[in-house]
Amino acid sequence: MTAYLAFLPDMAQAQCRLCADSPMSDSLSQTATGKQEIPLQIEITANLDFSRMALIGGGGGMVSIDPMSGARQISGSIANLGGMSLHGEGRLTGEPGRNVRVSLPERILLSAPNGSTAELEKLETNLPAMARLDPAGRLVFTFGGQLRLRGDASGQFRGRIAITADYE
């Protein structure tokens, strides 16, 4: 079973919209052994936010947010304009004690209303290789990545990140 999520990085909160219309989202599913399985659900509780910055000197640069600490690092021709950056946070709910795998895409193209683009890449979570839901069937995780800006990119960049979560 797979849960999918798409969200805009600047939304206050996003939920698994693709799961909501699934016939399995409101009921238990059957496993191969006939046992009923609680569907795996995902909710974003904090959005990935790189805060405010500006390209200087016509060059490009990169802004990274660490998935563990939420710390932001800036490199290249980028000036920090202040504000608070945040690593993203998600919550899985499902079958208590089950192992789960969370996957993030390798690269996402972000766009601004003026047509400028930027790339979000190297997305990572703070989860161990063998993540497990707790006895209540919950698991909270954080995620971060790198925002790569090139040339004369400007604007408020937005995009959708497809996060998948599967039972192992």
Short mmCIF file of N, CA and C in Angstrom, two decimals:
data_model
loop_
_atom_site.label_atom_id
_atom_site.label_comp_id
_atom_site.label_asym_id
_atom_site.label_seq_id
_atom_site.Cartn_x
_atom_site.Cartn_y
_atom_site.Cartn_z
N MET A 1 0.83 -1.17 0.00
CA MET A 1 0.00 0.00 0.00
C MET A 1 0.88 1.23 0.00
N THR A 2 0.48 2.27 -0.71
CA THR A 2 1.28 3.48 -0.82
C THR A 2 0.42 4.70 -0.52
N ALA A 3 0.97 5.65 0.22
CA ALA A 3 0.32 6.94 0.45
C ALA A 3 1.11 7.98 -0.31
N TYR A 4 0.44 8.88 -1.00
CA TYR A 4 1.11 9.93 -1.77
C TYR A 4 0.73 11.29 -1.22
N LEU A 5 1.64 12.25 -1.35
CA LEU A 5 1.37 13.60 -0.91
C LEU A 5 1.99 14.58 -1.88
N ALA A 6 1.26 15.59 -2.23
CA ALA A 6 1.81 16.71 -3.00
C ALA A 6 1.49 17.96 -2.21
N PHE A 7 2.47 18.85 -2.03
CA PHE A 7 2.20 20.08 -1.31
C PHE A 7 3.00 21.22 -1.87
N LEU A 8 2.51 22.42 -1.61
CA LEU A 8 3.24 23.62 -1.96
C LEU A 8 4.09 24.01 -0.77
N PRO A 9 5.38 24.31 -0.97
CA PRO A 9 6.25 24.61 0.16
C PRO A 9 5.78 25.75 1.05
N ASP A 10 4.95 26.67 0.55
CA ASP A 10 4.55 27.79 1.39
C ASP A 10 3.16 27.61 1.99
N MET A 11 2.53 26.45 1.86
CA MET A 11 1.22 26.23 2.45
C MET A 11 1.36 26.07 3.96
N ALA A 12 0.34 26.50 4.70
CA ALA A 12 0.38 26.38 6.15
C ALA A 12 0.31 24.92 6.58
N GLN A 13 -0.49 24.13 5.90
CA GLN A 13 -0.59 22.72 6.23
C GLN A 13 -1.14 22.01 5.01
N ALA A 14 -0.63 20.82 4.73
CA ALA A 14 -1.11 20.04 3.60
C ALA A 14 -1.41 18.64 4.07
N GLN A 15 -2.38 18.01 3.43
CA GLN A 15 -2.72 16.64 3.77
C GLN A 15 -2.62 15.80 2.52
N CYS A 16 -2.65 14.52 2.69
CA CYS A 16 -2.55 13.56 1.61
C CYS A 16 -3.81 13.66 0.76
N ARG A 17 -3.79 14.50 -0.25
CA ARG A 17 -4.98 14.72 -1.07
C ARG A 17 -5.25 13.55 -2.00
N LEU A 18 -4.23 12.90 -2.49
CA LEU A 18 -4.46 11.77 -3.39
C LEU A 18 -5.02 10.58 -2.62
N CYS A 19 -4.73 10.49 -1.32
CA CYS A 19 -5.26 9.39 -0.51
C CYS A 19 -6.72 9.62 -0.16
N ALA A 20 -7.14 10.86 -0.04
CA ALA A 20 -8.47 11.17 0.44
C ALA A 20 -9.56 10.58 -0.44
N ASP A 21 -9.34 10.48 -1.73
CA ASP A 21 -10.35 9.95 -2.63
C ASP A 21 -10.23 8.45 -2.83
N SER A 22 -9.24 7.84 -2.21
CA SER A 22 -9.04 6.41 -2.35
C SER A 22 -10.10 5.65 -1.56
N PRO A 23 -10.63 4.55 -2.11
CA PRO A 23 -11.60 3.78 -1.35
C PRO A 23 -11.02 3.19 -0.07
N MET A 24 -9.70 3.10 0.03
CA MET A 24 -9.07 2.54 1.21
C MET A 24 -8.83 3.58 2.29
N SER A 25 -9.05 4.88 1.98
CA SER A 25 -8.72 5.91 2.95
C SER A 25 -9.67 5.94 4.14
N ASP A 26 -10.91 5.51 3.97
CA ASP A 26 -11.86 5.54 5.06
C ASP A 26 -12.16 4.17 5.65
N SER A 27 -11.53 3.14 5.15
CA SER A 27 -11.82 1.80 5.65
C SER A 27 -10.53 1.00 5.71
N LEU A 28 -10.62 -0.14 6.37
CA LEU A 28 -9.47 -1.02 6.48
C LEU A 28 -9.36 -1.84 5.20
N SER A 29 -8.13 -2.14 4.78
CA SER A 29 -7.92 -2.97 3.60
C SER A 29 -7.59 -4.39 4.03
N GLN A 30 -7.73 -5.33 3.12
CA GLN A 30 -7.43 -6.72 3.40
C GLN A 30 -6.01 -7.04 2.95
N THR A 31 -5.28 -7.77 3.77
CA THR A 31 -3.96 -8.23 3.37
C THR A 31 -4.10 -9.60 2.72
N ALA A 32 -3.02 -10.15 2.21
CA ALA A 32 -3.05 -11.46 1.56
C ALA A 32 -3.49 -12.55 2.53
N THR A 33 -3.27 -12.37 3.82
CA THR A 33 -3.66 -13.38 4.81
C THR A 33 -5.10 -13.18 5.28
N GLY A 34 -5.79 -12.16 4.77
CA GLY A 34 -7.16 -11.90 5.16
C GLY A 34 -7.27 -10.97 6.36
N LYS A 35 -6.15 -10.62 6.97
CA LYS A 35 -6.15 -9.70 8.11
C LYS A 35 -6.39 -8.27 7.61
N GLN A 36 -7.17 -7.51 8.35
CA GLN A 36 -7.42 -6.13 7.95
C GLN A 36 -6.21 -5.27 8.30
N GLU A 37 -5.85 -4.37 7.39
CA GLU A 37 -4.68 -3.51 7.55
C GLU A 37 -5.12 -2.06 7.65
N ILE A 38 -4.54 -1.32 8.58
CA ILE A 38 -4.82 0.10 8.69
C ILE A 38 -4.06 0.82 7.59
N PRO A 39 -4.74 1.64 6.79
CA PRO A 39 -4.04 2.34 5.71
C PRO A 39 -2.99 3.31 6.27
N LEU A 40 -1.89 3.43 5.56
CA LEU A 40 -0.82 4.36 5.93
C LEU A 40 -1.21 5.74 5.43
N GLN A 41 -1.19 6.73 6.32
CA GLN A 41 -1.56 8.10 5.96
C GLN A 41 -0.39 9.03 6.28
N ILE A 42 -0.34 10.13 5.54
CA ILE A 42 0.73 11.11 5.74
C ILE A 42 0.13 12.50 5.82
N GLU A 43 0.70 13.30 6.71
CA GLU A 43 0.26 14.68 6.87
C GLU A 43 1.51 15.56 7.03
N ILE A 44 1.53 16.69 6.36
CA ILE A 44 2.63 17.64 6.52
C ILE A 44 2.23 18.62 7.61
N THR A 45 3.04 18.70 8.67
CA THR A 45 2.74 19.56 9.81
C THR A 45 3.56 20.84 9.82
N ALA A 46 4.64 20.90 9.04
CA ALA A 46 5.43 22.12 8.87
C ALA A 46 6.04 22.08 7.46
N ASN A 47 6.00 23.19 6.79
CA ASN A 47 6.47 23.27 5.41
C ASN A 47 7.94 23.65 5.32
N LEU A 48 8.59 23.16 4.29
CA LEU A 48 9.98 23.50 3.99
C LEU A 48 10.00 24.96 3.52
N ASP A 49 10.77 25.79 4.20
CA ASP A 49 10.79 27.23 3.91
C ASP A 49 12.23 27.72 3.94
N PHE A 50 12.72 28.21 2.81
CA PHE A 50 14.10 28.68 2.71
C PHE A 50 14.25 30.14 3.11
N SER A 51 13.17 30.82 3.41
CA SER A 51 13.14 32.20 3.85
C SER A 51 13.47 33.16 2.71
N ARG A 52 13.98 34.33 3.05
CA ARG A 52 14.21 35.38 2.05
C ARG A 52 15.69 35.49 1.71
N MET A 53 15.97 35.63 0.42
CA MET A 53 17.35 35.79 -0.04
C MET A 53 17.34 36.53 -1.37
N ALA A 54 18.52 36.97 -1.82
CA ALA A 54 18.64 37.67 -3.09
C ALA A 54 19.91 37.22 -3.80
N LEU A 55 19.82 37.07 -5.12
CA LEU A 55 21.01 36.81 -5.92
C LEU A 55 21.74 38.12 -6.12
N ILE A 56 23.05 38.10 -5.98
CA ILE A 56 23.86 39.30 -6.16
C ILE A 56 24.92 39.04 -7.22
N GLY A 57 25.24 40.03 -7.98
CA GLY A 57 26.31 39.91 -8.96
C GLY A 57 25.99 39.03 -10.16
N GLY A 58 24.74 38.71 -10.39
CA GLY A 58 24.37 37.93 -11.57
C GLY A 58 24.75 36.47 -11.54
N GLY A 59 25.33 36.01 -10.46
CA GLY A 59 25.71 34.61 -10.37
C GLY A 59 24.60 33.77 -9.75
N GLY A 60 24.89 32.54 -9.57
CA GLY A 60 23.94 31.63 -8.93
C GLY A 60 24.41 31.25 -7.55
N GLY A 61 23.67 30.37 -6.95
CA GLY A 61 24.06 29.91 -5.63
C GLY A 61 23.13 28.83 -5.14
N MET A 62 23.37 28.44 -3.89
CA MET A 62 22.60 27.36 -3.31
C MET A 62 22.31 27.66 -1.85
N VAL A 63 21.10 27.26 -1.42
CA VAL A 63 20.70 27.37 -0.03
C VAL A 63 20.31 25.97 0.41
N SER A 64 20.89 25.51 1.51
CA SER A 64 20.61 24.17 2.03
C SER A 64 19.95 24.26 3.39
N ILE A 65 18.99 23.36 3.62
CA ILE A 65 18.38 23.24 4.94
C ILE A 65 18.60 21.81 5.41
N ASP A 66 19.24 21.69 6.56
CA ASP A 66 19.55 20.38 7.13
C ASP A 66 18.27 19.74 7.68
N PRO A 67 18.00 18.47 7.31
CA PRO A 67 16.77 17.82 7.80
C PRO A 67 16.78 17.53 9.30
N MET A 68 17.94 17.43 9.90
CA MET A 68 18.04 17.14 11.33
C MET A 68 17.83 18.39 12.19
N SER A 69 18.62 19.42 11.91
CA SER A 69 18.63 20.61 12.75
C SER A 69 17.78 21.75 12.21
N GLY A 70 17.51 21.75 10.92
CA GLY A 70 16.81 22.87 10.30
C GLY A 70 17.74 24.03 9.99
N ALA A 71 19.04 23.86 10.23
CA ALA A 71 20.01 24.93 9.98
C ALA A 71 20.11 25.22 8.48
N ARG A 72 20.22 26.49 8.15
CA ARG A 72 20.33 26.94 6.76
C ARG A 72 21.77 27.34 6.46
N GLN A 73 22.26 26.91 5.29
CA GLN A 73 23.59 27.31 4.82
C GLN A 73 23.42 27.92 3.43
N ILE A 74 24.11 29.02 3.21
CA ILE A 74 24.03 29.74 1.93
C ILE A 74 25.40 29.74 1.29
N SER A 75 25.46 29.46 -0.01
CA SER A 75 26.73 29.51 -0.73
C SER A 75 26.51 30.16 -2.10
N GLY A 76 27.59 30.66 -2.66
CA GLY A 76 27.51 31.29 -3.97
C GLY A 76 27.15 32.76 -3.86
N SER A 77 26.54 33.28 -4.92
CA SER A 77 26.20 34.71 -5.00
C SER A 77 24.81 34.98 -4.45
N ILE A 78 24.59 34.61 -3.21
CA ILE A 78 23.29 34.80 -2.56
C ILE A 78 23.48 35.58 -1.27
N ALA A 79 22.63 36.60 -1.10
CA ALA A 79 22.64 37.39 0.13
C ALA A 79 21.44 36.99 0.98
N ASN A 80 21.66 36.85 2.28
CA ASN A 80 20.60 36.51 3.23
C ASN A 80 19.83 37.79 3.54
N LEU A 81 18.51 37.77 3.30
CA LEU A 81 17.68 38.94 3.59
C LEU A 81 16.91 38.78 4.90
N GLY A 82 17.31 37.81 5.70
CA GLY A 82 16.68 37.62 7.00
C GLY A 82 15.46 36.71 6.93
N GLY A 83 14.79 36.63 8.02
CA GLY A 83 13.64 35.74 8.10
C GLY A 83 14.05 34.39 8.65
N MET A 84 13.07 33.60 8.98
CA MET A 84 13.33 32.30 9.58
C MET A 84 13.10 31.20 8.54
N SER A 85 14.09 30.34 8.38
CA SER A 85 13.94 29.18 7.51
C SER A 85 13.50 28.00 8.36
N LEU A 86 12.83 27.04 7.73
CA LEU A 86 12.33 25.88 8.46
C LEU A 86 12.52 24.61 7.65
N HIS A 87 12.92 23.54 8.34
CA HIS A 87 12.88 22.25 7.68
C HIS A 87 11.43 21.77 7.72
N GLY A 88 11.05 20.93 6.76
CA GLY A 88 9.70 20.42 6.73
C GLY A 88 9.51 19.34 7.78
N GLU A 89 8.25 19.12 8.15
CA GLU A 89 7.95 18.06 9.11
C GLU A 89 6.69 17.34 8.66
N GLY A 90 6.73 16.02 8.74
CA GLY A 90 5.58 15.21 8.38
C GLY A 90 5.26 14.21 9.48
N ARG A 91 4.03 13.69 9.43
CA ARG A 91 3.59 12.69 10.40
C ARG A 91 2.91 11.55 9.65
N LEU A 92 3.38 10.34 9.90
CA LEU A 92 2.75 9.14 9.35
C LEU A 92 1.87 8.53 10.43
N THR A 93 0.73 7.99 10.02
CA THR A 93 -0.11 7.21 10.93
C THR A 93 -0.52 5.94 10.20
N GLY A 94 -0.58 4.86 10.94
CA GLY A 94 -0.94 3.58 10.34
C GLY A 94 -0.91 2.45 11.35
N GLU A 95 -0.54 1.28 10.89
CA GLU A 95 -0.52 0.04 11.68
C GLU A 95 0.60 0.13 12.73
N PRO A 96 0.27 0.10 14.04
CA PRO A 96 1.30 0.20 15.08
C PRO A 96 2.42 -0.84 14.91
N GLY A 97 3.66 -0.37 15.09
CA GLY A 97 4.82 -1.24 15.05
C GLY A 97 5.30 -1.64 13.67
N ARG A 98 4.62 -1.21 12.60
CA ARG A 98 5.03 -1.61 11.25
C ARG A 98 6.22 -0.79 10.78
N ASN A 99 7.12 -1.44 10.04
CA ASN A 99 8.22 -0.74 9.38
C ASN A 99 7.67 0.02 8.19
N VAL A 100 8.22 1.20 7.94
CA VAL A 100 7.79 2.03 6.82
C VAL A 100 9.00 2.58 6.08
N ARG A 101 8.78 2.95 4.84
CA ARG A 101 9.81 3.58 4.02
C ARG A 101 9.22 4.87 3.45
N VAL A 102 9.92 5.98 3.64
CA VAL A 102 9.50 7.27 3.10
C VAL A 102 10.46 7.63 1.99
N SER A 103 9.91 7.99 0.83
CA SER A 103 10.74 8.34 -0.33
C SER A 103 10.42 9.76 -0.79
N LEU A 104 11.48 10.47 -1.13
CA LEU A 104 11.36 11.82 -1.66
C LEU A 104 11.94 11.86 -3.07
N PRO A 105 11.42 12.71 -3.94
CA PRO A 105 11.97 12.79 -5.29
C PRO A 105 13.40 13.36 -5.28
N GLU A 106 14.15 13.05 -6.33
CA GLU A 106 15.53 13.55 -6.42
C GLU A 106 15.59 15.03 -6.74
N ARG A 107 14.63 15.51 -7.54
CA ARG A 107 14.68 16.90 -7.99
C ARG A 107 13.28 17.40 -8.30
N ILE A 108 13.00 18.66 -7.94
CA ILE A 108 11.73 19.29 -8.21
C ILE A 108 12.01 20.65 -8.83
N LEU A 109 11.32 20.96 -9.91
CA LEU A 109 11.44 22.27 -10.54
C LEU A 109 10.43 23.19 -9.88
N LEU A 110 10.91 24.29 -9.33
CA LEU A 110 10.06 25.30 -8.71
C LEU A 110 9.93 26.47 -9.67
N SER A 111 8.81 27.15 -9.63
CA SER A 111 8.63 28.30 -10.52
C SER A 111 8.04 29.46 -9.75
N ALA A 112 8.28 30.65 -10.25
CA ALA A 112 7.76 31.89 -9.69
C ALA A 112 6.73 32.46 -10.68
N PRO A 113 5.82 33.29 -10.21
CA PRO A 113 4.81 33.88 -11.10
C PRO A 113 5.39 34.64 -12.29
N ASN A 114 6.62 35.15 -12.16
CA ASN A 114 7.25 35.89 -13.26
C ASN A 114 7.94 34.99 -14.28
N GLY A 115 7.87 33.67 -14.10
CA GLY A 115 8.48 32.73 -15.04
C GLY A 115 9.86 32.23 -14.63
N SER A 116 10.45 32.80 -13.59
CA SER A 116 11.75 32.33 -13.11
C SER A 116 11.61 30.92 -12.54
N THR A 117 12.70 30.16 -12.63
CA THR A 117 12.69 28.82 -12.07
C THR A 117 13.89 28.60 -11.15
N ALA A 118 13.75 27.63 -10.28
CA ALA A 118 14.82 27.19 -9.38
C ALA A 118 14.62 25.69 -9.19
N GLU A 119 15.66 25.01 -8.73
CA GLU A 119 15.58 23.57 -8.51
C GLU A 119 15.73 23.24 -7.05
N LEU A 120 14.84 22.38 -6.57
CA LEU A 120 14.95 21.83 -5.23
C LEU A 120 15.50 20.42 -5.41
N GLU A 121 16.63 20.13 -4.78
CA GLU A 121 17.29 18.84 -4.99
C GLU A 121 17.86 18.30 -3.70
N LYS A 122 18.33 17.07 -3.78
CA LYS A 122 18.96 16.38 -2.65
C LYS A 122 18.08 16.42 -1.39
N LEU A 123 16.80 16.12 -1.57
CA LEU A 123 15.89 16.06 -0.43
C LEU A 123 16.21 14.85 0.43
N GLU A 124 16.20 15.05 1.75
CA GLU A 124 16.52 13.99 2.70
C GLU A 124 15.60 14.10 3.90
N THR A 125 15.43 12.97 4.60
CA THR A 125 14.70 12.99 5.86
C THR A 125 15.66 12.67 7.00
N ASN A 126 15.17 12.78 8.21
CA ASN A 126 15.96 12.40 9.38
C ASN A 126 15.70 10.95 9.80
N LEU A 127 14.96 10.20 8.99
CA LEU A 127 14.59 8.83 9.35
C LEU A 127 15.74 7.86 9.17
N PRO A 128 15.82 6.85 10.03
CA PRO A 128 16.82 5.80 9.84
C PRO A 128 16.41 4.91 8.67
N ALA A 129 17.31 4.05 8.23
CA ALA A 129 17.02 3.15 7.10
C ALA A 129 15.82 2.26 7.40
N MET A 130 15.67 1.81 8.63
CA MET A 130 14.53 0.97 9.02
C MET A 130 13.64 1.76 9.99
N ALA A 131 12.78 2.60 9.45
CA ALA A 131 11.88 3.40 10.28
C ALA A 131 10.67 2.56 10.67
N ARG A 132 10.15 2.83 11.87
CA ARG A 132 9.03 2.02 12.39
C ARG A 132 8.00 2.94 13.05
N LEU A 133 6.73 2.65 12.83
CA LEU A 133 5.67 3.37 13.53
C LEU A 133 5.70 2.97 15.00
N ASP A 134 5.38 3.91 15.89
CA ASP A 134 5.41 3.62 17.32
C ASP A 134 4.19 2.77 17.73
N PRO A 135 4.08 2.40 19.00
CA PRO A 135 2.95 1.57 19.45
C PRO A 135 1.58 2.21 19.22
N ALA A 136 1.53 3.53 19.06
CA ALA A 136 0.27 4.21 18.76
C ALA A 136 0.04 4.31 17.25
N GLY A 137 1.00 3.82 16.44
CA GLY A 137 0.87 3.88 14.98
C GLY A 137 1.27 5.21 14.38
N ARG A 138 2.18 5.94 15.03
CA ARG A 138 2.62 7.25 14.54
C ARG A 138 4.12 7.31 14.36
N LEU A 139 4.54 8.18 13.46
CA LEU A 139 5.96 8.46 13.26
C LEU A 139 6.09 9.87 12.72
N VAL A 140 6.85 10.71 13.42
CA VAL A 140 7.11 12.08 12.99
C VAL A 140 8.49 12.11 12.37
N PHE A 141 8.62 12.80 11.23
CA PHE A 141 9.92 12.94 10.56
C PHE A 141 10.08 14.36 10.05
N THR A 142 11.34 14.74 9.84
CA THR A 142 11.64 16.05 9.26
C THR A 142 12.38 15.84 7.94
N PHE A 143 12.33 16.87 7.09
CA PHE A 143 13.02 16.78 5.80
C PHE A 143 13.58 18.14 5.40
N GLY A 144 14.63 18.08 4.61
CA GLY A 144 15.29 19.28 4.12
C GLY A 144 15.85 19.01 2.74
N GLY A 145 16.58 19.97 2.19
CA GLY A 145 17.15 19.81 0.87
C GLY A 145 17.93 21.04 0.45
N GLN A 146 18.25 21.09 -0.84
CA GLN A 146 19.03 22.20 -1.39
C GLN A 146 18.22 22.93 -2.46
N LEU A 147 18.19 24.24 -2.36
CA LEU A 147 17.56 25.09 -3.36
C LEU A 147 18.66 25.68 -4.21
N ARG A 148 18.66 25.36 -5.50
CA ARG A 148 19.69 25.85 -6.42
C ARG A 148 19.11 26.96 -7.29
N LEU A 149 19.75 28.14 -7.23
CA LEU A 149 19.33 29.30 -8.03
C LEU A 149 20.40 29.59 -9.06
N ARG A 150 19.96 29.88 -10.27
CA ARG A 150 20.89 30.17 -11.37
C ARG A 150 20.57 31.51 -12.00
N GLY A 151 21.63 32.18 -12.47
CA GLY A 151 21.47 33.39 -13.26
C GLY A 151 20.70 34.49 -12.59
N ASP A 152 19.60 34.91 -13.25
CA ASP A 152 18.84 36.05 -12.76
C ASP A 152 17.49 35.64 -12.17
N ALA A 153 17.41 34.48 -11.57
CA ALA A 153 16.17 33.98 -10.98
C ALA A 153 15.68 34.94 -9.90
N SER A 154 14.36 35.17 -9.89
CA SER A 154 13.78 36.02 -8.85
C SER A 154 12.32 35.64 -8.66
N GLY A 155 11.80 35.97 -7.51
CA GLY A 155 10.39 35.72 -7.24
C GLY A 155 10.18 34.78 -6.07
N GLN A 156 8.92 34.53 -5.79
CA GLN A 156 8.54 33.59 -4.73
C GLN A 156 8.31 32.24 -5.40
N PHE A 157 9.23 31.31 -5.18
CA PHE A 157 9.22 30.01 -5.86
C PHE A 157 8.29 29.04 -5.16
N ARG A 158 7.54 28.30 -5.98
CA ARG A 158 6.62 27.30 -5.46
C ARG A 158 6.71 26.05 -6.32
N GLY A 159 6.35 24.95 -5.71
CA GLY A 159 6.31 23.69 -6.44
C GLY A 159 5.69 22.61 -5.60
N ARG A 160 5.51 21.46 -6.18
CA ARG A 160 4.90 20.32 -5.49
C ARG A 160 5.95 19.25 -5.25
N ILE A 161 5.96 18.73 -4.04
CA ILE A 161 6.89 17.66 -3.68
C ILE A 161 6.05 16.40 -3.44
N ALA A 162 6.28 15.37 -4.23
CA ALA A 162 5.56 14.11 -4.05
C ALA A 162 6.33 13.25 -3.05
N ILE A 163 5.77 13.08 -1.88
CA ILE A 163 6.37 12.25 -0.84
C ILE A 163 5.59 10.95 -0.80
N THR A 164 6.29 9.82 -0.85
CA THR A 164 5.60 8.53 -0.77
C THR A 164 6.00 7.84 0.52
N ALA A 165 5.07 7.10 1.07
CA ALA A 165 5.31 6.30 2.27
C ALA A 165 4.70 4.94 2.05
N ASP A 166 5.49 3.89 2.29
CA ASP A 166 5.05 2.53 2.07
C ASP A 166 5.31 1.70 3.33
N TYR A 167 4.45 0.72 3.57
CA TYR A 167 4.76 -0.30 4.56
C TYR A 167 5.85 -1.18 3.98
N GLU A 168 6.76 -1.66 4.83
CA GLU A 168 7.79 -2.60 4.39
C GLU A 168 7.23 -3.99 4.45
#
